[in-house]
Short mmCIF file of C-alpha atoms and ligand atoms in Angstrom, two decimals:
data_model
loop_
_atom_site.label_atom_id
_atom_site.label_comp_id
_atom_site.label_asym_id
_atom_site.label_seq_id
_atom_site.Cartn_x
_atom_site.Cartn_y
_atom_site.Cartn_z
CA MET A 15 -6.27 -3.79 67.61
CA ARG A 16 -6.65 -7.55 67.21
CA LEU A 17 -9.02 -9.09 69.72
CA LEU A 18 -10.00 -12.72 70.26
CA VAL A 19 -13.08 -13.77 72.23
CA VAL A 20 -12.93 -17.42 73.28
CA GLY A 21 -16.30 -19.18 73.51
CA GLY A 22 -19.50 -19.47 71.52
CA GLY A 23 -22.49 -18.53 73.66
CA GLY A 24 -24.66 -15.51 74.36
CA ARG A 25 -22.03 -14.00 76.63
CA GLU A 26 -19.44 -14.19 73.86
CA HIS A 27 -21.83 -12.66 71.32
CA ALA A 28 -22.46 -9.80 73.75
CA LEU A 29 -18.70 -9.38 74.27
CA CYS A 30 -18.09 -9.22 70.50
CA TRP A 31 -20.97 -6.77 70.15
CA ALA A 32 -19.63 -4.49 72.89
CA LEU A 33 -16.07 -4.62 71.51
CA ARG A 34 -17.30 -3.87 67.99
CA ARG A 35 -19.48 -0.99 69.19
CA GLU A 36 -16.53 0.54 70.98
CA ASP A 37 -13.98 0.01 68.23
CA PRO A 38 -15.55 -0.21 64.76
CA HIS A 39 -12.10 -0.79 63.23
CA ALA A 40 -10.81 -3.57 65.50
CA ASP A 41 -10.05 -6.99 64.02
CA ILE A 42 -12.26 -9.18 66.17
CA TYR A 43 -12.12 -12.97 66.15
CA ALA A 44 -14.36 -15.43 68.00
CA ALA A 45 -13.45 -19.07 68.63
CA PRO A 46 -15.55 -20.98 68.01
CA GLY A 47 -18.15 -18.19 68.01
CA ASN A 48 -21.67 -18.72 66.70
CA PRO A 49 -23.83 -17.37 63.87
CA GLY A 50 -24.34 -14.17 65.89
CA THR A 51 -20.65 -13.45 66.48
CA GLY A 52 -20.15 -14.24 62.79
CA THR A 53 -21.96 -11.01 61.87
CA LEU A 54 -19.49 -8.90 63.92
CA ALA A 55 -16.28 -10.88 63.99
CA THR A 56 -14.39 -13.59 62.14
CA ASN A 57 -15.32 -16.99 63.57
CA LEU A 58 -12.47 -19.46 63.97
CA ASP A 59 -13.58 -23.06 64.00
CA ILE A 60 -11.68 -24.01 67.16
CA PRO A 61 -13.40 -25.52 70.22
CA ALA A 62 -12.95 -23.31 73.31
CA ASP A 63 -11.17 -26.14 75.14
CA ASP A 64 -8.66 -26.99 72.39
CA LEU A 65 -5.71 -25.32 74.07
CA ASP A 66 -3.15 -26.27 71.41
CA ARG A 67 -5.07 -24.90 68.46
CA MET A 68 -6.19 -21.82 70.39
CA THR A 69 -2.60 -20.99 71.28
CA ASP A 70 -1.56 -21.46 67.65
CA ALA A 71 -4.39 -19.18 66.48
CA VAL A 72 -3.38 -16.40 68.87
CA ASP A 73 0.05 -16.58 67.31
CA ALA A 74 -1.10 -16.92 63.72
CA TYR A 75 -3.51 -13.97 63.93
CA GLY A 76 -1.20 -11.80 66.05
CA ILE A 77 -3.86 -11.29 68.72
CA ASP A 78 -3.20 -8.31 71.03
CA LEU A 79 -5.78 -9.25 73.66
CA THR A 80 -7.55 -12.58 74.25
CA ILE A 81 -10.73 -12.50 76.31
CA ILE A 82 -11.73 -15.92 77.62
CA GLY A 83 -15.49 -16.30 78.13
CA PRO A 84 -16.24 -19.76 79.54
CA GLU A 85 -14.97 -21.38 82.73
CA ALA A 86 -13.84 -24.68 81.20
CA PRO A 87 -10.86 -23.34 79.20
CA LEU A 88 -9.90 -21.13 82.17
CA ALA A 89 -9.95 -24.13 84.52
CA ALA A 90 -7.97 -26.10 81.93
CA GLY A 91 -5.20 -23.48 81.93
CA LEU A 92 -5.70 -21.62 78.64
CA ALA A 93 -4.74 -18.28 80.22
CA ASP A 94 -1.54 -19.81 81.66
CA ARG A 95 -0.63 -21.27 78.29
CA LEU A 96 -1.07 -17.95 76.49
CA ARG A 97 0.70 -15.92 79.18
CA GLY A 98 3.54 -18.43 79.03
CA GLU A 99 3.95 -17.36 75.41
CA GLY A 100 4.01 -13.70 76.33
CA ARG A 101 0.40 -12.97 75.30
CA VAL A 102 -2.01 -10.51 76.93
CA VAL A 103 -5.00 -12.43 78.32
CA PHE A 104 -8.16 -11.40 80.17
CA GLY A 105 -8.98 -14.26 82.53
CA PRO A 106 -7.37 -16.08 85.46
CA GLY A 107 -4.95 -18.98 85.34
CA ALA A 108 -6.02 -22.51 86.27
CA ALA A 109 -5.04 -22.20 89.93
CA ALA A 110 -7.22 -19.10 90.49
CA ALA A 111 -10.05 -20.47 88.31
CA GLN A 112 -10.51 -23.10 91.03
CA ILE A 113 -12.51 -20.41 92.82
CA GLU A 114 -15.30 -21.49 90.44
CA ALA A 115 -14.22 -24.96 89.33
CA SER A 116 -14.12 -26.32 92.88
CA LYS A 117 -16.76 -25.13 95.33
CA ALA A 118 -14.84 -26.97 98.05
CA PHE A 119 -11.73 -24.88 97.23
CA ALA A 120 -13.79 -21.66 97.12
CA LYS A 121 -15.24 -22.43 100.55
CA GLY A 122 -11.74 -22.96 101.93
CA VAL A 123 -10.47 -19.66 100.49
CA MET A 124 -13.45 -17.78 101.95
CA GLU A 125 -12.97 -19.38 105.34
CA ARG A 126 -9.27 -18.51 105.41
CA ALA A 127 -9.99 -14.95 104.17
CA GLY A 128 -12.81 -14.39 106.67
CA VAL A 129 -15.39 -13.77 103.90
CA ALA A 130 -19.02 -14.36 104.88
CA THR A 131 -20.56 -17.44 103.26
CA ALA A 132 -22.97 -20.19 104.31
CA ALA A 133 -21.50 -22.65 106.82
CA SER A 134 -20.67 -25.85 104.98
CA ALA A 135 -18.83 -29.14 104.87
CA SER A 136 -17.44 -31.11 101.91
CA PHE A 137 -17.72 -34.87 101.42
CA THR A 138 -16.55 -37.63 99.12
CA ASP A 139 -17.97 -40.42 101.28
CA LEU A 140 -21.67 -41.19 100.88
CA ALA A 141 -22.26 -42.50 104.43
CA LYS A 142 -20.56 -39.49 106.04
CA ALA A 143 -22.50 -37.07 103.83
CA LEU A 144 -25.79 -38.76 104.71
CA ALA A 145 -24.96 -38.59 108.42
CA TYR A 146 -24.26 -34.84 108.06
CA VAL A 147 -27.57 -34.30 106.25
CA ASP A 148 -29.34 -36.25 108.98
CA ALA A 149 -28.08 -33.82 111.62
CA HIS A 150 -28.63 -30.66 109.48
CA ALA A 151 -31.35 -28.06 109.94
CA GLU A 152 -33.95 -27.64 107.16
CA PRO A 153 -33.84 -26.29 104.51
CA LEU A 154 -30.34 -27.16 103.33
CA VAL A 155 -28.37 -26.88 100.10
CA VAL A 156 -26.50 -29.71 98.37
CA LYS A 157 -24.01 -28.87 95.63
CA ALA A 158 -21.77 -30.73 93.24
CA SER A 159 -18.34 -29.22 93.88
CA GLY A 160 -17.19 -29.27 90.25
CA LEU A 161 -18.39 -27.50 87.10
CA ALA A 162 -22.02 -28.38 86.35
CA ALA A 163 -23.18 -25.58 84.01
CA GLY A 164 -25.14 -23.86 86.78
CA LYS A 165 -27.24 -26.94 87.43
CA GLY A 166 -25.30 -28.56 90.26
CA ALA A 167 -26.95 -26.80 93.24
CA MET A 168 -30.04 -28.21 94.91
CA VAL A 169 -31.97 -26.23 97.46
CA CYS A 170 -33.65 -28.95 99.58
CA THR A 171 -36.66 -28.16 101.72
CA THR A 172 -36.27 -31.30 103.77
CA ARG A 173 -33.46 -33.58 104.98
CA ARG A 174 -35.12 -36.33 102.95
CA ASP A 175 -34.66 -34.29 99.72
CA GLY A 176 -31.14 -33.49 100.87
CA ALA A 177 -30.33 -37.17 101.29
CA GLN A 178 -31.75 -37.88 97.84
CA ALA A 179 -29.56 -35.17 96.28
CA VAL A 180 -26.48 -36.55 98.05
CA ARG A 181 -27.29 -40.08 96.82
CA ALA A 182 -27.72 -38.80 93.25
CA MET A 183 -24.27 -37.20 93.36
CA LEU A 184 -22.13 -39.57 95.43
CA GLY A 185 -24.09 -42.79 94.88
CA GLU A 186 -25.47 -42.68 91.33
CA ARG A 187 -22.77 -40.26 90.06
CA ARG A 188 -25.45 -38.30 88.25
CA PHE A 189 -23.16 -35.28 87.91
CA GLY A 190 -20.17 -37.34 86.82
CA SER A 191 -16.84 -36.12 88.15
CA ALA A 192 -18.35 -32.72 89.09
CA GLY A 193 -20.30 -34.53 91.83
CA GLN A 194 -17.43 -36.62 93.23
CA VAL A 195 -17.07 -34.01 95.93
CA VAL A 196 -20.29 -32.70 97.46
CA VAL A 197 -20.67 -29.49 99.44
CA ILE A 198 -23.55 -29.35 101.91
CA GLU A 199 -24.39 -25.92 103.26
CA ASP A 200 -26.84 -23.83 105.24
CA PHE A 201 -29.69 -22.16 103.40
CA LEU A 202 -29.29 -18.39 103.19
CA GLU A 203 -32.29 -16.05 103.29
CA GLY A 204 -32.40 -12.89 101.26
CA GLU A 205 -32.14 -11.50 97.77
CA GLU A 206 -29.50 -12.53 95.25
CA LEU A 207 -27.16 -10.16 93.47
CA SER A 208 -24.52 -10.77 90.79
CA VAL A 209 -21.52 -8.47 91.18
CA PHE A 210 -19.04 -8.25 88.29
CA ALA A 211 -15.61 -7.07 89.41
CA VAL A 212 -12.93 -6.52 86.81
CA THR A 213 -9.59 -6.93 88.55
CA ASN A 214 -5.85 -6.83 87.94
CA GLY A 215 -5.42 -8.89 91.11
CA ARG A 216 -5.08 -5.98 93.52
CA GLU A 217 -7.65 -3.40 92.50
CA VAL A 218 -11.26 -3.82 91.31
CA ARG A 219 -13.70 -1.94 89.08
CA ILE A 220 -17.27 -2.98 89.73
CA LEU A 221 -19.52 -2.98 86.64
CA PRO A 222 -23.29 -2.43 86.91
CA SER A 223 -24.72 -5.15 89.15
CA ALA A 224 -27.27 -7.60 87.83
CA GLN A 225 -29.79 -10.14 88.98
CA ASP A 226 -30.10 -13.54 87.33
CA HIS A 227 -33.29 -15.63 87.18
CA LYS A 228 -32.08 -19.19 87.70
CA ARG A 229 -35.39 -20.99 87.90
CA LEU A 230 -37.05 -22.26 84.77
CA LEU A 231 -40.56 -20.95 85.44
CA GLU A 232 -42.20 -17.58 86.04
CA GLY A 233 -42.41 -16.53 89.68
CA ASP A 234 -39.02 -18.22 90.29
CA ARG A 235 -40.44 -21.73 90.39
CA GLY A 236 -39.20 -24.97 88.82
CA PRO A 237 -35.69 -26.39 88.51
CA ASN A 238 -32.45 -24.38 88.48
CA THR A 239 -31.11 -23.63 85.01
CA GLY A 240 -28.04 -21.85 83.65
CA GLY A 241 -30.20 -18.69 83.87
CA MET A 242 -33.48 -17.70 82.16
CA GLY A 243 -32.89 -13.95 82.11
CA ALA A 244 -31.23 -11.05 83.86
CA TYR A 245 -31.48 -7.33 84.35
CA ALA A 246 -29.19 -4.49 85.34
CA PRO A 247 -28.70 -2.32 87.27
CA VAL A 248 -30.25 -3.53 90.54
CA SER A 249 -31.35 -0.78 92.91
CA ILE A 250 -30.45 -2.78 96.04
CA ALA A 251 -26.83 -2.54 94.86
CA THR A 252 -26.31 0.88 96.40
CA HIS A 253 -22.94 2.62 96.52
CA ASP A 254 -22.64 1.69 100.21
CA LEU A 255 -23.45 -1.96 99.61
CA LEU A 256 -20.93 -2.22 96.77
CA GLN A 257 -18.28 -0.60 98.93
CA MET A 258 -18.99 -3.18 101.60
CA VAL A 259 -18.74 -5.93 98.95
CA GLU A 260 -15.42 -4.55 97.73
CA ARG A 261 -14.01 -4.26 101.26
CA ASN A 262 -15.39 -7.42 102.85
CA VAL A 263 -15.65 -9.82 99.93
CA LEU A 264 -13.65 -8.96 96.81
CA LEU A 265 -10.39 -7.54 98.16
CA PRO A 266 -9.92 -10.15 100.93
CA THR A 267 -10.62 -12.96 98.44
CA LEU A 268 -8.11 -11.56 95.94
CA ALA A 269 -5.48 -11.10 98.66
CA GLN A 270 -6.06 -14.64 99.92
CA LEU A 271 -5.73 -16.12 96.43
CA GLU A 272 -2.50 -14.19 95.93
CA ASP A 273 -1.15 -15.44 99.28
CA GLU A 274 -1.98 -19.01 98.31
CA GLY A 275 -0.04 -18.74 95.07
CA ALA A 276 -3.14 -18.38 92.89
CA PRO A 277 -3.27 -14.70 91.89
CA PHE A 278 -6.51 -13.80 90.11
CA SER A 279 -6.91 -11.36 87.24
CA GLY A 280 -9.89 -11.05 84.93
CA LEU A 281 -13.49 -10.95 86.06
CA LEU A 282 -14.31 -12.08 89.57
CA TYR A 283 -18.05 -12.69 89.70
CA ALA A 284 -19.51 -12.74 93.19
CA GLY A 285 -22.90 -14.41 93.43
CA LEU A 286 -24.19 -12.87 96.65
CA MET A 287 -27.11 -13.27 98.99
CA ILE A 288 -28.02 -9.93 100.56
CA GLY A 289 -29.46 -10.92 103.92
CA PRO A 290 -32.42 -9.33 105.70
CA ASP A 291 -29.86 -7.30 107.70
CA GLY A 292 -28.41 -5.93 104.44
CA ALA A 293 -25.10 -7.80 104.78
CA PRO A 294 -23.74 -9.76 101.80
CA SER A 295 -22.78 -13.46 101.96
CA VAL A 296 -21.18 -15.29 99.07
CA ILE A 297 -23.22 -18.04 97.43
CA GLU A 298 -20.60 -18.73 94.80
CA PHE A 299 -17.74 -17.19 92.89
CA ASN A 300 -17.31 -17.46 89.15
CA CYS A 301 -14.03 -16.80 87.39
CA ARG A 302 -15.60 -15.12 84.32
CA PHE A 303 -18.43 -12.98 83.03
CA GLY A 304 -21.86 -14.37 83.98
CA ASP A 305 -24.28 -15.63 81.39
CA PRO A 306 -26.94 -14.22 80.83
CA GLU A 307 -26.05 -11.22 83.05
CA THR A 308 -23.36 -10.06 80.60
CA GLN A 309 -26.03 -9.57 77.93
CA ALA A 310 -27.69 -7.02 80.25
CA VAL A 311 -24.55 -5.44 81.75
CA LEU A 312 -22.46 -4.74 78.64
CA PRO A 313 -25.13 -2.77 76.75
CA LEU A 314 -25.09 -0.30 79.68
CA ILE A 315 -21.36 0.40 79.29
CA GLU A 316 -21.00 3.37 76.99
CA SER A 317 -17.25 3.44 76.68
CA GLY A 318 -13.98 2.31 78.23
CA LEU A 319 -14.55 -1.46 78.19
CA ILE A 320 -11.61 -2.39 75.95
CA ASP A 321 -9.20 -0.20 77.92
CA LEU A 322 -10.43 -1.70 81.18
CA LEU A 323 -10.11 -5.32 80.03
CA ASP A 324 -6.71 -4.61 78.53
CA ALA A 325 -5.46 -2.94 81.72
CA ALA A 326 -6.69 -5.83 83.88
CA ALA A 327 -5.01 -8.30 81.54
CA ARG A 328 -1.72 -6.37 81.71
CA GLY A 329 -1.86 -5.88 85.48
CA SER A 330 -1.92 -2.08 85.04
CA ALA A 331 -3.98 0.52 86.92
CA LEU A 332 -7.66 0.15 86.05
CA PRO A 333 -9.39 3.00 84.18
CA ALA A 334 -13.08 3.77 84.83
CA VAL A 335 -15.83 2.93 82.34
CA ARG A 336 -18.71 5.18 81.39
CA VAL A 337 -22.10 3.72 82.25
CA ARG A 338 -25.32 4.96 80.65
CA ARG A 339 -28.47 5.82 82.54
CA GLY A 340 -31.46 3.52 82.26
CA ALA A 341 -31.92 -0.22 82.49
CA ALA A 342 -31.36 -3.39 80.50
CA VAL A 343 -33.47 -6.55 80.62
CA THR A 344 -32.39 -9.80 78.97
CA THR A 345 -34.86 -12.58 78.28
CA VAL A 346 -33.54 -16.03 77.43
CA LEU A 347 -35.31 -18.09 74.81
CA ALA A 348 -34.63 -21.75 75.60
CA ALA A 349 -35.30 -24.93 73.66
CA ALA A 350 -38.16 -27.29 74.42
CA GLY A 351 -37.07 -29.73 77.13
CA TYR A 352 -34.48 -27.34 78.67
CA PRO A 353 -32.70 -27.82 81.09
CA ASP A 354 -32.91 -31.63 81.25
CA ALA A 355 -33.12 -32.67 77.62
CA PRO A 356 -33.17 -29.74 75.18
CA GLU A 357 -34.48 -30.60 71.72
CA ARG A 358 -32.26 -29.45 68.91
CA GLY A 359 -32.98 -28.78 65.25
CA ALA A 360 -36.02 -26.44 65.15
CA ALA A 361 -35.79 -23.66 62.53
CA ILE A 362 -35.59 -20.14 63.97
CA SER A 363 -37.09 -17.00 62.52
CA ILE A 364 -35.87 -13.58 63.72
CA PRO A 365 -37.63 -10.56 62.20
CA GLU A 366 -35.48 -8.03 60.31
CA ASP A 367 -37.07 -5.15 62.20
CA LEU A 368 -36.71 -5.69 65.91
CA PRO A 369 -38.48 -3.34 68.34
CA THR A 370 -36.52 -0.17 69.27
CA GLY A 371 -33.79 -0.75 71.84
CA VAL A 372 -33.71 -4.51 71.29
CA THR A 373 -30.57 -6.53 70.55
CA VAL A 374 -30.57 -10.29 70.03
CA PHE A 375 -27.57 -12.33 71.12
CA HIS A 376 -27.14 -15.87 69.85
CA ALA A 377 -26.41 -18.59 72.41
CA GLY A 378 -27.30 -22.05 71.08
CA THR A 379 -27.85 -21.57 67.35
CA ALA A 380 -26.24 -23.09 64.27
CA LEU A 381 -26.53 -22.36 60.55
CA THR A 382 -27.23 -25.50 58.55
CA ASP A 383 -27.73 -25.11 54.78
CA GLY A 384 -28.57 -21.46 55.22
CA THR A 385 -31.21 -22.09 57.91
CA LEU A 386 -30.70 -20.89 61.48
CA ARG A 387 -31.51 -23.74 63.85
CA VAL A 388 -31.65 -24.51 67.57
CA SER A 389 -28.40 -26.19 68.61
CA GLY A 390 -28.32 -25.81 72.41
CA GLY A 391 -30.42 -25.43 75.55
CA ARG A 392 -30.33 -21.65 75.73
CA VAL A 393 -30.94 -20.55 72.17
CA LEU A 394 -31.11 -16.75 72.06
CA THR A 395 -31.01 -13.91 74.55
CA VAL A 396 -33.04 -10.82 73.85
CA THR A 397 -31.89 -7.60 75.51
CA GLY A 398 -34.04 -4.49 75.77
CA VAL A 399 -32.40 -1.23 76.86
CA ALA A 400 -34.52 1.76 77.86
CA GLU A 401 -34.78 4.63 80.31
CA THR A 402 -36.75 2.64 82.88
CA ILE A 403 -36.91 -0.97 84.00
CA SER A 404 -40.52 -1.36 82.87
CA GLU A 405 -39.75 0.01 79.39
CA ALA A 406 -36.72 -2.28 79.16
CA GLN A 407 -38.91 -5.23 80.23
CA ALA A 408 -41.50 -4.35 77.62
CA ALA A 409 -38.85 -4.07 74.89
CA SER A 410 -37.21 -7.37 75.82
CA ARG A 411 -40.59 -9.13 75.94
CA ALA A 412 -41.67 -7.68 72.59
CA GLY A 413 -38.40 -8.84 71.06
CA ALA A 414 -38.79 -12.30 72.59
CA GLU A 415 -42.36 -12.50 71.34
CA SER A 416 -41.34 -11.60 67.78
CA ILE A 417 -38.87 -14.48 67.43
CA GLU A 418 -40.26 -17.84 66.47
CA PHE A 419 -39.14 -21.44 66.79
CA ALA A 420 -40.95 -24.63 67.75
CA GLY A 421 -40.86 -25.26 71.50
CA LYS A 422 -39.68 -21.72 72.44
CA THR A 423 -39.53 -21.67 76.24
CA TRP A 424 -39.23 -18.37 78.10
CA ARG A 425 -40.22 -16.28 81.07
CA ARG A 426 -42.22 -13.09 80.68
CA ASP A 427 -41.39 -11.82 84.14
CA ILE A 428 -37.65 -11.09 83.95
CA GLY A 429 -36.90 -8.12 86.19
CA TRP A 430 -40.06 -8.51 88.27
CA ARG A 431 -38.34 -7.76 91.57
CA GLU A 432 -36.96 -4.46 90.30
CA ALA A 433 -40.25 -3.51 88.63
CA ALA A 434 -42.07 -4.16 91.92
CA ARG A 435 -39.64 -1.87 93.75
CA THR A 436 -40.04 1.11 91.41
P1 LIG B 29 -24.82 -21.96 92.72
O1 LIG B 29 -24.65 -22.97 91.63
O2 LIG B 29 -23.94 -22.18 93.90
O3 LIG B 29 -24.76 -20.56 92.19
O4 LIG B 29 -26.33 -22.07 93.19
C1 LIG B 29 -27.39 -21.91 92.27
C2 LIG B 29 -28.54 -21.24 92.95
O5 LIG B 29 -29.00 -22.01 94.06
C3 LIG B 29 -28.20 -19.88 93.53
O6 LIG B 29 -28.27 -18.86 92.57
C4 LIG B 29 -29.28 -19.75 94.60
O7 LIG B 29 -30.52 -19.38 94.02
C5 LIG B 29 -29.42 -21.14 95.11
N1 LIG B 29 -28.52 -21.33 96.27
C6 LIG B 29 -27.29 -21.84 96.25
N2 LIG B 29 -26.74 -21.86 97.48
C7 LIG B 29 -27.66 -21.35 98.31
C8 LIG B 29 -27.71 -21.11 99.72
N3 LIG B 29 -26.70 -21.44 100.53
N4 LIG B 29 -28.83 -20.57 100.23
C9 LIG B 29 -29.87 -20.25 99.42
N5 LIG B 29 -29.89 -20.46 98.10
C10 LIG B 29 -28.81 -21.00 97.53
N1 LIG B 30 -25.67 -16.60 85.47
C1 LIG B 30 -24.85 -17.34 86.35
C2 LIG B 30 -23.59 -17.79 85.79
O1 LIG B 30 -23.11 -17.27 84.79
O2 LIG B 30 -23.00 -18.71 86.35
#
């Protein structure tokens, strides 16, 4: 089988790793990939958002299944382009990818589908947005509607902070075009949960649920980032809760998208808040695998991943995957200055002998003259898999500790909520 993974981050390295583990004989390509995917697959030097060259490559290499990792090429219509040429693609078309690319659109879909989410309003006009903030209860949440690499949401304790966030987006255009539309919403109490649903548009298969750690600092303090670590599975994601999520969130959203002429296939990621009453509300949808959650979720899937992705891409009935017992914890190693101004260039040293159960996925690395160097904000993700959450934490931490580069920034407490529960 010839497989292409589009993208070049930690999620894509984890995808290549999982595909390779499942099918040692597959021809796997990554575009553009990174030095990590290069050890498992053939890297093609094509930017993820170069639709013309990507389409040509799928043709030239006779790719049987293309798996699109990042949101930008999905929102730009890469899946539509490839499907238009008769190719099998895992990932939604541009219309359905709006569920992530426009928070204002996602809010509308949820409202029309009757899916629980924080009450909100969308604005393009600064004065109207400020007036809405002025009348809003505290705390409140201000979000850039467009794609902002996970950094476009601001939880504001006071109306004053809320007004400042609105001015930064609509006045100073600090988020560029992503912040031209601003969504202002109620603050939701509870615990967050990332649910990964593979779907052919009608039916879903829920993979092990995960929890991200969005804040930069230990104890969930500091600014929001793209994610500083994740673990899976999450014990609050009981069978009953996931059934409720399937019935009340995933299926109505898919049906609504279909009705609106934007059928979704691929991975529908529901970022949920599980309220004190145990009921889920949607914080956001993503149209793709989460990063870094994927680096914790995929190592728990023992078999069946390729068949599942292929079936979803073809619109066929979805087979089940086999999930292993135990837990996975992924620690992100970020560059100095992340998330605002990551410093690039530091040399990285990864020991040959990693602790047992540890796998390192490359995210923002580059090979220059034979030296592995920091080339992005999130540099490496270190996954530990073990029988228990505390063993998985210890493995991930030991792996993270053993890797060296100047300015290495990381949290030692990934998975703390789960560890405290068990
Ligand atoms: P988002 O970019 O929409 O996923 O938001 C990033 C993070 O901000 C989420 O993972 C939450 O931690 C927080 N957040 C976003 N919206 C809300 C909300 N309505 N209530 C509470 N926290 C939120
Ligand atoms: N970890 C959150 C995301 O992938 O958007």
